[in-house]
Short mmCIF file of C-alpha atoms and ligand atoms in Angstrom, two decimals:
data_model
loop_
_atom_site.label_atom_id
_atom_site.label_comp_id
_atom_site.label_asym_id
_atom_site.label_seq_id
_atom_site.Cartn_x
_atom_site.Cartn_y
_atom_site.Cartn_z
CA UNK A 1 0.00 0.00 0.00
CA UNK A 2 1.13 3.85 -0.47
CA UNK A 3 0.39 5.97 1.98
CA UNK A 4 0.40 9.82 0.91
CA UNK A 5 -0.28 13.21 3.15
CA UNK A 6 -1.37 15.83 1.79
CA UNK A 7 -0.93 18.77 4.24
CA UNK A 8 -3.58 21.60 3.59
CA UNK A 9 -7.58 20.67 2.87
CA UNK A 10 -7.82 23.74 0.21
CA UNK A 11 -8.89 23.45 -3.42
CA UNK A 12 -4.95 22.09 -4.18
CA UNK A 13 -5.56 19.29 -1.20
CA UNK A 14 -8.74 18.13 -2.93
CA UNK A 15 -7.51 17.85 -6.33
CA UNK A 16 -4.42 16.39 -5.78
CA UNK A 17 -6.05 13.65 -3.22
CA UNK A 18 -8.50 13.22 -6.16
CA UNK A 19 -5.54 13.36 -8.64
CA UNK A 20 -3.61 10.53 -6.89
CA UNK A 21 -6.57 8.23 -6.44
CA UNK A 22 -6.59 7.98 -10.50
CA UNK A 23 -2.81 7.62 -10.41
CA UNK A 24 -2.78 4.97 -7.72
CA UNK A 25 -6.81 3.58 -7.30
CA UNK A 26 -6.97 1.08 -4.72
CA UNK A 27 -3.35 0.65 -3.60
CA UNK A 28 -3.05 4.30 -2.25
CA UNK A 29 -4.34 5.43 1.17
CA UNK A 30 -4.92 9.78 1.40
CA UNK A 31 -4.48 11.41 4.52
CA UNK A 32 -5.62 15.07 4.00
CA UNK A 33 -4.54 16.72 6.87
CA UNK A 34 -5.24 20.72 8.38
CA UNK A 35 -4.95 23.02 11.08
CA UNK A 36 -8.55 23.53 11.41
CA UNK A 37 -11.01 21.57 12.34
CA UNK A 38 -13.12 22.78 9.15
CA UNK A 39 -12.26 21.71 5.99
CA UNK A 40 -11.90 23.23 2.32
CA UNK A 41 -9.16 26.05 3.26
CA UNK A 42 -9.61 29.03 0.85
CA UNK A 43 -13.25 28.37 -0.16
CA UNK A 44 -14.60 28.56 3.07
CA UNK A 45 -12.39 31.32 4.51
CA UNK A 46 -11.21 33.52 1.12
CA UNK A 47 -13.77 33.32 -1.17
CA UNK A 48 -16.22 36.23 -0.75
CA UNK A 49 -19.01 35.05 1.35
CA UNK A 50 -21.51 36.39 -1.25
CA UNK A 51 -20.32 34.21 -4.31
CA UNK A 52 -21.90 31.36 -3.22
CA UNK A 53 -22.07 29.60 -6.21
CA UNK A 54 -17.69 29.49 -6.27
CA UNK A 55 -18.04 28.10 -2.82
CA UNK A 56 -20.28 25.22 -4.21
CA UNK A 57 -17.46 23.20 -5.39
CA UNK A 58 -16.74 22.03 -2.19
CA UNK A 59 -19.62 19.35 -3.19
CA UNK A 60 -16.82 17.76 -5.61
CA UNK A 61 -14.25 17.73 -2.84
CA UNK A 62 -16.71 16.25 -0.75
CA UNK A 63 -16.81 13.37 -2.49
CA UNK A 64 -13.54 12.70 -2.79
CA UNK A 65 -13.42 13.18 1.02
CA UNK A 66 -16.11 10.40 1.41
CA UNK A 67 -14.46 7.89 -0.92
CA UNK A 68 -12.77 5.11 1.16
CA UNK A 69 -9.53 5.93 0.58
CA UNK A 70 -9.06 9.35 1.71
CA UNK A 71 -9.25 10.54 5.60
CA UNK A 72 -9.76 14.16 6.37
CA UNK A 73 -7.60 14.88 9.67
CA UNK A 74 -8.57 18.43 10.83
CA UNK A 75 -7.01 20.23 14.09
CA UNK A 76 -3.65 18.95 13.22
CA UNK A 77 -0.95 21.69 12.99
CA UNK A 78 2.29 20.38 10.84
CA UNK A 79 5.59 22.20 12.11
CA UNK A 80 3.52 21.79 15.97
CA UNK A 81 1.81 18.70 16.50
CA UNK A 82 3.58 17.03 13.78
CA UNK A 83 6.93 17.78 12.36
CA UNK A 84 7.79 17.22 8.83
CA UNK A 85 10.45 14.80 9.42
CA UNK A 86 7.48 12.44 11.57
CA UNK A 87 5.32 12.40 8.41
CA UNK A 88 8.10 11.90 5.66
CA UNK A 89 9.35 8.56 8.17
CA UNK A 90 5.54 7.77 7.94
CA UNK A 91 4.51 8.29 4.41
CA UNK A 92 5.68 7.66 1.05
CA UNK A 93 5.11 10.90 -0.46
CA UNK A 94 4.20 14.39 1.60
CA UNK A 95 2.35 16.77 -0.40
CA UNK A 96 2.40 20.61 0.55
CA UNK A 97 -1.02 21.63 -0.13
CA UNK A 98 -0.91 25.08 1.94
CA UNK A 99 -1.88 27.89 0.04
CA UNK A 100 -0.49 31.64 0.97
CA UNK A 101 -2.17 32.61 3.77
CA UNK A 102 -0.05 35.24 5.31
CA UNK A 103 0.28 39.18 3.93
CA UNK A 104 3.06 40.78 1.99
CA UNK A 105 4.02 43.64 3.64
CA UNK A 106 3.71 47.20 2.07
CA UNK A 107 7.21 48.09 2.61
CA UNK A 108 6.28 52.15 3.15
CA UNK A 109 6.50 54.16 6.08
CA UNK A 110 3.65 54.29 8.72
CA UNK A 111 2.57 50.75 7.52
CA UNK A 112 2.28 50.01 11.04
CA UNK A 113 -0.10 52.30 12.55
CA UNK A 114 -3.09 51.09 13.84
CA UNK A 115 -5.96 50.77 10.66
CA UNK A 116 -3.56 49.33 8.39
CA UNK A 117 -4.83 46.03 7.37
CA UNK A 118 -3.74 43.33 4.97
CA UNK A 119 -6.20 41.56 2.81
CA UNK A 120 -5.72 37.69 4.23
CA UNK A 121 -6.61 39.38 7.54
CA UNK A 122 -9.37 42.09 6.39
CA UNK A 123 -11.22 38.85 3.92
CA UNK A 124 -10.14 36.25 7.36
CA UNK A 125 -12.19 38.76 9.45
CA UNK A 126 -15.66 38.68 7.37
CA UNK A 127 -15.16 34.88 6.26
CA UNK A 128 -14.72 33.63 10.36
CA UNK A 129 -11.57 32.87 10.03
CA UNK A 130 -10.38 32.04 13.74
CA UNK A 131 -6.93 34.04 13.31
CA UNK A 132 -8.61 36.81 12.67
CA UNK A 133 -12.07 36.62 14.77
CA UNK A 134 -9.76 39.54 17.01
CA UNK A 135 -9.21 41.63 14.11
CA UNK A 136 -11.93 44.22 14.95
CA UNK A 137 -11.43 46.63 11.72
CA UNK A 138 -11.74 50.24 12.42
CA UNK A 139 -14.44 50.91 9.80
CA UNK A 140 -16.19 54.28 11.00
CA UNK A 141 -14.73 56.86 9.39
CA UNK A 142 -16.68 55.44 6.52
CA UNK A 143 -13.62 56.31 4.41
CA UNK A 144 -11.17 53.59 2.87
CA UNK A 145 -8.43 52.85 0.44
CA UNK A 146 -7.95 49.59 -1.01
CA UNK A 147 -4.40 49.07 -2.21
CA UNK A 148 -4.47 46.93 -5.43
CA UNK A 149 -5.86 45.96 -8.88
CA UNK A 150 -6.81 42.30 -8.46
CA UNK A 151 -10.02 40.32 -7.54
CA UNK A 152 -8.85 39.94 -3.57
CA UNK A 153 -8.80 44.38 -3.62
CA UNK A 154 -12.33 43.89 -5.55
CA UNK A 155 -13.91 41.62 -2.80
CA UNK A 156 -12.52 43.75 -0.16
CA UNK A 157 -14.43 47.22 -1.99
CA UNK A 158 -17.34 45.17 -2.90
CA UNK A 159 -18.20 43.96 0.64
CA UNK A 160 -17.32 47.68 2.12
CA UNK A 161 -19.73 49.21 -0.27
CA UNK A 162 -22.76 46.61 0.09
CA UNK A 163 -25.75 47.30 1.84
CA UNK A 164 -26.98 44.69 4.53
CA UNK A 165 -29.62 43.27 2.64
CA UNK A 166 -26.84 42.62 -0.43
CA UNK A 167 -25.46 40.10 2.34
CA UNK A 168 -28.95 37.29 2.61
CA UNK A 169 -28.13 35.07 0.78
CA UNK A 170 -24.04 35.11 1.98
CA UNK A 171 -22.19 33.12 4.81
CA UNK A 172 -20.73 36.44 6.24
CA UNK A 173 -19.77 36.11 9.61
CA UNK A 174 -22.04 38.04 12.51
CA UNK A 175 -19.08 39.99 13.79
CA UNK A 176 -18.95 41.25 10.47
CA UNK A 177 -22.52 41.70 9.53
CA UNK A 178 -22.99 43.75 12.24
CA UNK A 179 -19.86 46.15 12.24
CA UNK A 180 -20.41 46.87 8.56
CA UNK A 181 -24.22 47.58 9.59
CA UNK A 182 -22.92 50.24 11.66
CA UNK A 183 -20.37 51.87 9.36
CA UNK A 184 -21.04 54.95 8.34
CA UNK A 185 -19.19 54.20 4.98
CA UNK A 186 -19.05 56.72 2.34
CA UNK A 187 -16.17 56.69 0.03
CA UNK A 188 -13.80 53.72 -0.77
CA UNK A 189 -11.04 54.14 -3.34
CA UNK A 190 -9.19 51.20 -4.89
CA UNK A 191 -5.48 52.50 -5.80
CA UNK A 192 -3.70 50.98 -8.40
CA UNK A 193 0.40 51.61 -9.36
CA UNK A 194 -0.50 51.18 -12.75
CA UNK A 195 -2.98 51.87 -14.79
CA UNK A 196 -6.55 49.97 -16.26
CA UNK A 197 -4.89 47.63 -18.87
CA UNK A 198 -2.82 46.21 -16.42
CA UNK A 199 -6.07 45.44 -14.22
CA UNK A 200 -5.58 41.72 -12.81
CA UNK A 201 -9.43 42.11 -12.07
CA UNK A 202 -12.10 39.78 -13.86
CA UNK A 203 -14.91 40.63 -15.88
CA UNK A 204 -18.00 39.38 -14.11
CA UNK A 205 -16.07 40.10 -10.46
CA UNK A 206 -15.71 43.90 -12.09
CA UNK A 207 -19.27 43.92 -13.49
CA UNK A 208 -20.59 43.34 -10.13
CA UNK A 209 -19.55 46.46 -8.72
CA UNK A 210 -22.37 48.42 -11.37
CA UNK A 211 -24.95 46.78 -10.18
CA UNK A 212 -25.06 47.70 -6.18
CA UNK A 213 -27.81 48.86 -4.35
CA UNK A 214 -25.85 52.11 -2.28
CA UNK A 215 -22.85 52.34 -4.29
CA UNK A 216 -21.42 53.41 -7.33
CA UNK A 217 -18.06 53.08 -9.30
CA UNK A 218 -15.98 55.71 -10.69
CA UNK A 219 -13.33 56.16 -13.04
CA UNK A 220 -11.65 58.85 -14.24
CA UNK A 221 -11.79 59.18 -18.34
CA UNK A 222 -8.37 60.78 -18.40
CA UNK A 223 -6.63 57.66 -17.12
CA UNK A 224 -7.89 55.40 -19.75
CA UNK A 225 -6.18 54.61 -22.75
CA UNK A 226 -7.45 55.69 -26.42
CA UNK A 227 -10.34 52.87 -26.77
CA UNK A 228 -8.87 51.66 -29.90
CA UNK A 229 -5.71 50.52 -27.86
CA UNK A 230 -8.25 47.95 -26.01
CA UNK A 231 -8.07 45.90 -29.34
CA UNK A 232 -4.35 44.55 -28.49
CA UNK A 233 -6.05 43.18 -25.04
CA UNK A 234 -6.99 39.66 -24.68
CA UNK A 235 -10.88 38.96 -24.49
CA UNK A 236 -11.70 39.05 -21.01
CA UNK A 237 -8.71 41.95 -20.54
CA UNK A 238 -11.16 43.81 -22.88
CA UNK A 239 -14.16 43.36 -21.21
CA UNK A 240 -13.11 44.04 -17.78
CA UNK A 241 -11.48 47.38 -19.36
CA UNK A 242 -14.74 47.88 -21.28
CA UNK A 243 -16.23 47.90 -17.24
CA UNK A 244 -13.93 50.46 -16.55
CA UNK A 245 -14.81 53.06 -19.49
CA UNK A 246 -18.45 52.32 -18.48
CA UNK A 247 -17.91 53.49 -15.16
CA UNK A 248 -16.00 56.44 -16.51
CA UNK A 249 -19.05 57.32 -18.30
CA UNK A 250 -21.23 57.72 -14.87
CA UNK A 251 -19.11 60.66 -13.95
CA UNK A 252 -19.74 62.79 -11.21
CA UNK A 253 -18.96 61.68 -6.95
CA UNK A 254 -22.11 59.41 -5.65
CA UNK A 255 -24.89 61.02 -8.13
CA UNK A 256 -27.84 59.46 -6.55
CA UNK A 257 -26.05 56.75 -4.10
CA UNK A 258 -24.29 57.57 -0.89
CA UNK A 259 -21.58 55.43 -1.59
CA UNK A 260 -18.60 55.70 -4.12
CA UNK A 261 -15.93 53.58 -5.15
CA UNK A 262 -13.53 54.96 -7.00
CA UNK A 263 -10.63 53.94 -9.07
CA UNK A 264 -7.21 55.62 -8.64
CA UNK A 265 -4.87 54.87 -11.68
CA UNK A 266 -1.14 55.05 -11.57
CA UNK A 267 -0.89 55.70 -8.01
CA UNK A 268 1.89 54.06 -6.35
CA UNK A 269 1.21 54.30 -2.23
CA UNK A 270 4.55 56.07 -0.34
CA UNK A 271 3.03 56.60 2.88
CA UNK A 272 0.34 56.29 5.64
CA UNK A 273 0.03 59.07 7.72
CA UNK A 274 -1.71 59.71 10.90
CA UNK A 275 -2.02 60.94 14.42
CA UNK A 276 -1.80 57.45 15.98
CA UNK A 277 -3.58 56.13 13.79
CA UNK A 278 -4.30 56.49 9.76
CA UNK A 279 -5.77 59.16 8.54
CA UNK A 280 -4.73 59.31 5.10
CA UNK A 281 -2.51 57.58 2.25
CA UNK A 282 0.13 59.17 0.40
CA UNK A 283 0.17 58.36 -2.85
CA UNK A 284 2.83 58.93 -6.20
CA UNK A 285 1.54 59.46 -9.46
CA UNK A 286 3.00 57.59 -11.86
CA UNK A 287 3.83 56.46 -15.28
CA UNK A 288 4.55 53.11 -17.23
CA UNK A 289 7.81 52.85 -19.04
CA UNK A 290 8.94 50.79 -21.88
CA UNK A 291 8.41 47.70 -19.30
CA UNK A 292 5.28 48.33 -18.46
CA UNK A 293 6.49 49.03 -14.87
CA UNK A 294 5.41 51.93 -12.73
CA UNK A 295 7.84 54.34 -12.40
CA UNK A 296 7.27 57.49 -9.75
CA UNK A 297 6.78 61.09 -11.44
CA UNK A 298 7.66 62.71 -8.01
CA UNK A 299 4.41 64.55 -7.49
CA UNK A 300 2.27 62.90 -5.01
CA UNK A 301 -1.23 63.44 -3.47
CA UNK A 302 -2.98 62.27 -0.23
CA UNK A 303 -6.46 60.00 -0.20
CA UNK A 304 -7.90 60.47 3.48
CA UNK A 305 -9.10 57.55 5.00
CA UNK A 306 -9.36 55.98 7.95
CA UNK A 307 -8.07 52.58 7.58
CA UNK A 308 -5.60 50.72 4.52
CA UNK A 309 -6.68 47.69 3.46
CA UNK A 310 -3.58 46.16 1.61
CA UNK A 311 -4.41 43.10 -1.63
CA UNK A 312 -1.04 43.56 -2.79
CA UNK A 313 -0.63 39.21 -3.21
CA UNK A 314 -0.02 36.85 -0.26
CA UNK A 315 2.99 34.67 0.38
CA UNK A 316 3.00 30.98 1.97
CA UNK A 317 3.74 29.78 5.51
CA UNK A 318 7.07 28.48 6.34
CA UNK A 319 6.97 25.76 7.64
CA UNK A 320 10.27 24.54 10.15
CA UNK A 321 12.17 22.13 8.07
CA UNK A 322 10.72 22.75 4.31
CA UNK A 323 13.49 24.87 1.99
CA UNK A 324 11.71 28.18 1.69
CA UNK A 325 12.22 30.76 -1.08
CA UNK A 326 11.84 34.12 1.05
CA UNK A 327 11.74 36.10 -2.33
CA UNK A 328 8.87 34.54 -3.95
CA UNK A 329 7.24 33.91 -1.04
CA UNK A 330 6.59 29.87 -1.44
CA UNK A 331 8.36 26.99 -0.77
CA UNK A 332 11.70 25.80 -3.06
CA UNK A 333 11.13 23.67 -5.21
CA UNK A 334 11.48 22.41 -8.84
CA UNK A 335 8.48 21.79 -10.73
CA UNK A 336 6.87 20.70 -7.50
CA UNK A 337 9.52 18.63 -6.25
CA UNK A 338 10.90 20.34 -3.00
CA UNK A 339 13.30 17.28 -1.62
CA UNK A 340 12.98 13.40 -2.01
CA UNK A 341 9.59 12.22 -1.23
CA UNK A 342 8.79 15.84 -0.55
CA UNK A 343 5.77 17.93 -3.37
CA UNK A 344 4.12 21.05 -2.96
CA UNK A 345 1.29 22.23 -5.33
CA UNK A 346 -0.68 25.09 -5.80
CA UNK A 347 -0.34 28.60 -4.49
CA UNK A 348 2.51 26.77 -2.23
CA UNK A 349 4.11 25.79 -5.39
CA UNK A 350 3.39 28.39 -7.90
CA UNK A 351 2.99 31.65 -6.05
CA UNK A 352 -0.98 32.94 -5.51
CA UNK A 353 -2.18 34.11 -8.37
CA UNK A 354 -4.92 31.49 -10.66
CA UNK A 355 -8.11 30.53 -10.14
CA UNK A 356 -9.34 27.69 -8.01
CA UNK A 357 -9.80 25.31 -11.16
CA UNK A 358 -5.79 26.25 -11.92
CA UNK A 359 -5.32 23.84 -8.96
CA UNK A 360 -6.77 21.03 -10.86
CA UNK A 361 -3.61 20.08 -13.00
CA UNK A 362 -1.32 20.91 -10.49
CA UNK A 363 -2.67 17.79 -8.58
CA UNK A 364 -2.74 15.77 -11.79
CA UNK A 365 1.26 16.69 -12.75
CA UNK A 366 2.21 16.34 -8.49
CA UNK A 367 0.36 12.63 -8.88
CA UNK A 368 2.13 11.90 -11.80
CA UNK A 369 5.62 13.00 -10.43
CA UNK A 370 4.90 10.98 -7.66
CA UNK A 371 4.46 8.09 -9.68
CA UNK A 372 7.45 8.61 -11.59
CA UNK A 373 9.58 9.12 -8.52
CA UNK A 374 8.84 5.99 -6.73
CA UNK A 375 6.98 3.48 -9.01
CA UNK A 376 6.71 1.29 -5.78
CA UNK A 377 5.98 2.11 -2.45
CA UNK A 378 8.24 1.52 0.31
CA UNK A 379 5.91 -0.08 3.11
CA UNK A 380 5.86 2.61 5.12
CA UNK A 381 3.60 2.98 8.29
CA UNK A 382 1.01 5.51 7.26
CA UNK A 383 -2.32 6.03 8.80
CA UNK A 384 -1.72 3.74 11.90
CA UNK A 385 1.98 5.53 12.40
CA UNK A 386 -0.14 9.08 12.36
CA UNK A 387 -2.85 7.85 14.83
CA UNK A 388 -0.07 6.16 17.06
CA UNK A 389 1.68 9.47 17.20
CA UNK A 390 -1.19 11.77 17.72
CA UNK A 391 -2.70 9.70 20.20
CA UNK A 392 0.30 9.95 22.12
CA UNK A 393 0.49 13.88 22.05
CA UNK A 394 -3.33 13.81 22.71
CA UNK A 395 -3.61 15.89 20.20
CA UNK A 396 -8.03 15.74 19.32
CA UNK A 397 -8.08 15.25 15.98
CA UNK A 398 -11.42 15.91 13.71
CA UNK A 399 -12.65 13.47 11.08
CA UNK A 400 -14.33 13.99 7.99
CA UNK A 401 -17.75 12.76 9.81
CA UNK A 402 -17.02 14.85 12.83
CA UNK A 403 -16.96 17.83 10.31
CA UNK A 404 -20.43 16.86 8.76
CA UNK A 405 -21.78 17.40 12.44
CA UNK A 406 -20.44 20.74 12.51
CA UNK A 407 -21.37 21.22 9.01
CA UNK A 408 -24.93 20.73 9.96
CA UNK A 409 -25.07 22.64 13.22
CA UNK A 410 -23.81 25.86 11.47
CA UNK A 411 -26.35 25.44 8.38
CA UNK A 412 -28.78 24.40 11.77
CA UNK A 413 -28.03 27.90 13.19
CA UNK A 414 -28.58 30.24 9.90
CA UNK A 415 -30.12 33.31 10.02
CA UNK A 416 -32.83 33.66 7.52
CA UNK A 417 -32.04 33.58 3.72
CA UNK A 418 -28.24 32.62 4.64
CA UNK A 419 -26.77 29.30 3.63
CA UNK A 420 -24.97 28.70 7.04
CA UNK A 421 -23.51 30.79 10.61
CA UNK A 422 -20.31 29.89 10.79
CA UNK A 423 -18.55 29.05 14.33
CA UNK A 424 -15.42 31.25 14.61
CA UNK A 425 -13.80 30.07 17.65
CA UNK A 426 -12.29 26.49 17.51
CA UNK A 427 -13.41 25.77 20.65
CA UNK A 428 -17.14 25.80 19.31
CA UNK A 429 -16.22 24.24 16.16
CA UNK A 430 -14.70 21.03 18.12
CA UNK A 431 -18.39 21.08 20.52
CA UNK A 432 -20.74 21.02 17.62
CA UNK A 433 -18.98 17.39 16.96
CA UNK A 434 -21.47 16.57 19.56
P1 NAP B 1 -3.20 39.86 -7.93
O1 NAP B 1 -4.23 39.61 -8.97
O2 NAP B 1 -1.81 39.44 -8.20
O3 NAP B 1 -3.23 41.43 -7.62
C1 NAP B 1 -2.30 42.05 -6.80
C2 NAP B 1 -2.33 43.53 -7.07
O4 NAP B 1 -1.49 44.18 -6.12
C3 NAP B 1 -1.80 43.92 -8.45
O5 NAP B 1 -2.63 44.92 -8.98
C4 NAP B 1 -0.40 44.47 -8.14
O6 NAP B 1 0.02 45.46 -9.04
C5 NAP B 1 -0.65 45.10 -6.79
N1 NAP B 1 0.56 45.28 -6.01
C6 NAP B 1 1.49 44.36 -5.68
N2 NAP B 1 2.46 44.91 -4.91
C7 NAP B 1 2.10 46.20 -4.74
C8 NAP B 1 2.69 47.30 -4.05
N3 NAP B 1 3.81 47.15 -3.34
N4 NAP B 1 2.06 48.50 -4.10
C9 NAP B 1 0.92 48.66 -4.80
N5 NAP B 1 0.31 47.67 -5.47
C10 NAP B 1 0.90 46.46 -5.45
O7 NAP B 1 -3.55 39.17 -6.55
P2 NAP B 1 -4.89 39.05 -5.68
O8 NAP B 1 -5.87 40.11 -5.94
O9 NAP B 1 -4.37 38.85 -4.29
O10 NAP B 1 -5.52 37.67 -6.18
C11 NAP B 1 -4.78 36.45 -6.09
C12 NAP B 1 -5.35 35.44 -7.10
O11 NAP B 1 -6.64 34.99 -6.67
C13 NAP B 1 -5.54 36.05 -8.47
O12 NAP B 1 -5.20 35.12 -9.45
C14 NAP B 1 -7.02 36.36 -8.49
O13 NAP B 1 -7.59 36.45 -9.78
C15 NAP B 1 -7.58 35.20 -7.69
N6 NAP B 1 -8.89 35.57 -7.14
C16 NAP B 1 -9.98 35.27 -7.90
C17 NAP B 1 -11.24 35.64 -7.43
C18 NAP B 1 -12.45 35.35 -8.29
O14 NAP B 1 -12.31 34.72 -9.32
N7 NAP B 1 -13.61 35.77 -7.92
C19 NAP B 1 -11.39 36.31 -6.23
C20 NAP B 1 -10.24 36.59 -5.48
C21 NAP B 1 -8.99 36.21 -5.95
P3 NAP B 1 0.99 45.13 -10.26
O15 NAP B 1 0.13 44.49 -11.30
O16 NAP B 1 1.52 46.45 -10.66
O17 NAP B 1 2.06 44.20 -9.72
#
């Protein structure tokens, strides 16, 4: 028998459990293994909680959980209860299936005053992420900036700018219901170093943002390019630009909604500024050279806000033991292979950009490297070796059945209209096992 782990229960996890069950079918035995006691990593606790319908395939990894050859074990912390030296002596192969969940950091002065945010934390916060349960976001000076041009600094401005009722049919957390409910928000501007054909946004997340009830996007005309330079863009490029002119053509601050979001183009963030705590961000106009990359013009202007909310890109976890590459923000490795017997995939591979399908071949190539690698397994202890170990650390570890009882007490405990309330605390997650 082969006995794989696959550290991290995310949408690389899944497919790469899923992945190696082709490769190997009845000889292999999957231990998905995760921090939390919750499983599904980045669709439950980064996808926005109003796009539902991304977050509904978790049904596919679902299945793979339930098939007889993979075992979700959830509240199991690799680097604390388990080093990564236990689980290579116990498995054949050890996959690194762990995302980037942490923030890059600005890298500007006043970065650290109180209000400045990073997106993992700020999107943690509303999703019930337990890290960041504590967070407690100063939203009321209703005014925000939102540092980036991809879909993580879209989320962030779409769920500012929503009204309360935009958020029935969502999973939103009820810390977070309820301190956006008494925001006073008024103006959030999204602040990009470069300018809208070098958007990383989508075309239906962009399209989203006409169509709220309180808010409304704006764009000034003078930063867009001539529209017959649009026709060297790829398709969806185009559209998500054509968004953008759109919302140039609304003009004006608010018209009849209370709420604006606005788009600052080539502006490349210096500073935040504040009496103990931010009141504005310093910003440097720029320009694109031959490159494409923004370069600073010198003059600069401020955008007052209240608090930063930074979706610059997010970097993996070290973990103690695994060769780390501290400038790209992942784990070393070459084509997946990080040392003998030792994979990552996904965002821990590759860096976090993609979608959540992107994942999909990663798992296929990491199962088929595996296969190449060892074409036999080496009868190593596996599942029995893990439960030995964490039996004798008492560490409580949560099935995939203990999840589906605290899968149905949160959908048990929804508000009206909302598909679930999560638990944010770990301590209530492990009591709704029952
Ligand atoms: P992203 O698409 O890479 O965007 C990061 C943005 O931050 C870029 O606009 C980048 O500008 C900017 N940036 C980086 N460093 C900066 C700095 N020091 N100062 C100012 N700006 C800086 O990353 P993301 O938004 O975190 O998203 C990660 C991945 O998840 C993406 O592939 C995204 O599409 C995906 N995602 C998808 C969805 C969805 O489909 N609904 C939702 C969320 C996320 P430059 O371009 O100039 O570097």
């Amino acid at each position: 028998m082969r006995h794989i782990a696959v550290i991290g229960s995310g949408p690389a996890g899944y497919y790469t459990a899923e992945a190696c069950q082709k490769q190997f079918g009845d000889e292999v035995r999957i231990d998905i293994i995760d921090r939390l006691p919750v499983p599904f990593g980045l669709i439950r606790t980064g996808v926005a909680p109003d796009h539902q319908s991304i977050k509904a395939v978790s049904r596919r990894y679902e299945q793979v959980a339930l098939s007889d050859n993979v075992r979700f074990v959830g509240n199991v912390s690799v680097g604390e209860d388990v080093s990564i030296e236990e689980l290579a002596a116990l498995y054949d192969a050890v996959v690194l299936a762990t995302g980037a969940p942490a923030d890059r950091p600005l890298g500007i002065s006043g970065e650290d005053l109180p209000g400045v945010v990073g997106s993992a934390a700020f999107v943690g916060w509303y999703n019930g992420h337990p890290d960041f349960a504590d967070l407690d976001p100063p939203l009321s000076s209703g005014e925000f900036a939102v540092i980036g041009n991809g879909n993580v600094a879209l989320d962030v401005a779409r769920i500012l700018a929503k009204t309360i009722a935009e958020f029935e049919s969502s999973d939103i957390v009820a810390h977070a219901l309820e301190a956006l409910r008494l925001a006073p928000t008024r103006h959030i501007t999204i602040v990009g170093r470069r300018g809208p054909h070098q958007i990383g946004m989508t075309p239906k997340e962009l399209g989203e943002l006409g169509h709220l009830e309180r808010a409304r996007p704006t764009v000034d005309a003078a930063d867009l390019p001539p529209e017959e330079a649009d026709a060297a863009l790829d398709p969806g490029q185009r559209k998500s630009v054509g968004h953008l002119r759109s919302f140039a053509t609304l003009g004006g601050n608010g018209g009849d909604k209370p709420v604006t979001v606005s788009f600052d183009f080539f502006a490349k963030p210096v500073a935040v500024e504040g009496d103990g705590k931010v009141e504005r961000l310093i910003v440097e106009r720029t320009r694109l050279d031959d490159s494409g990359a923004a370069v600073g013009t010198g003059e600069t202007y401020a955008i007052p806000c209240g608090m930063v909310i930074a979706a610059i890109g997010y970097k993996t976890a070290p973990i103690p033991g695994v060769p780390f590459d501290d400038k790209l923000g992942r784990f070393a490795n070459e084509e997946g292979r990080v040392a003998p017997g030792l994979y990552a995939v996904g965002w821990a591979r590759r860096g976090p950009t993609g979608t959540i399908g992107t994942n999909r071949p990663d798992g296929f190539m990491i199962a088929e490297t595996i296969a190449a690698d060892q074409p036999e397994p080496a009868g190593k202890k596996g599942r029995p070796g893990l439960d030995a170990l964490l039996a004798s650390r008492g560490v409580d570890a949560v099935t995939f059945r203990d999840w589906q009882k605290i899968d149905a007490a949160e959908i048990g405990r929804a508000r009206s209209g909302a598909p679930r309330e999560k638990f944010v605390a770990v301590s209530d997650m492990l009591g709704a096992r029952g």
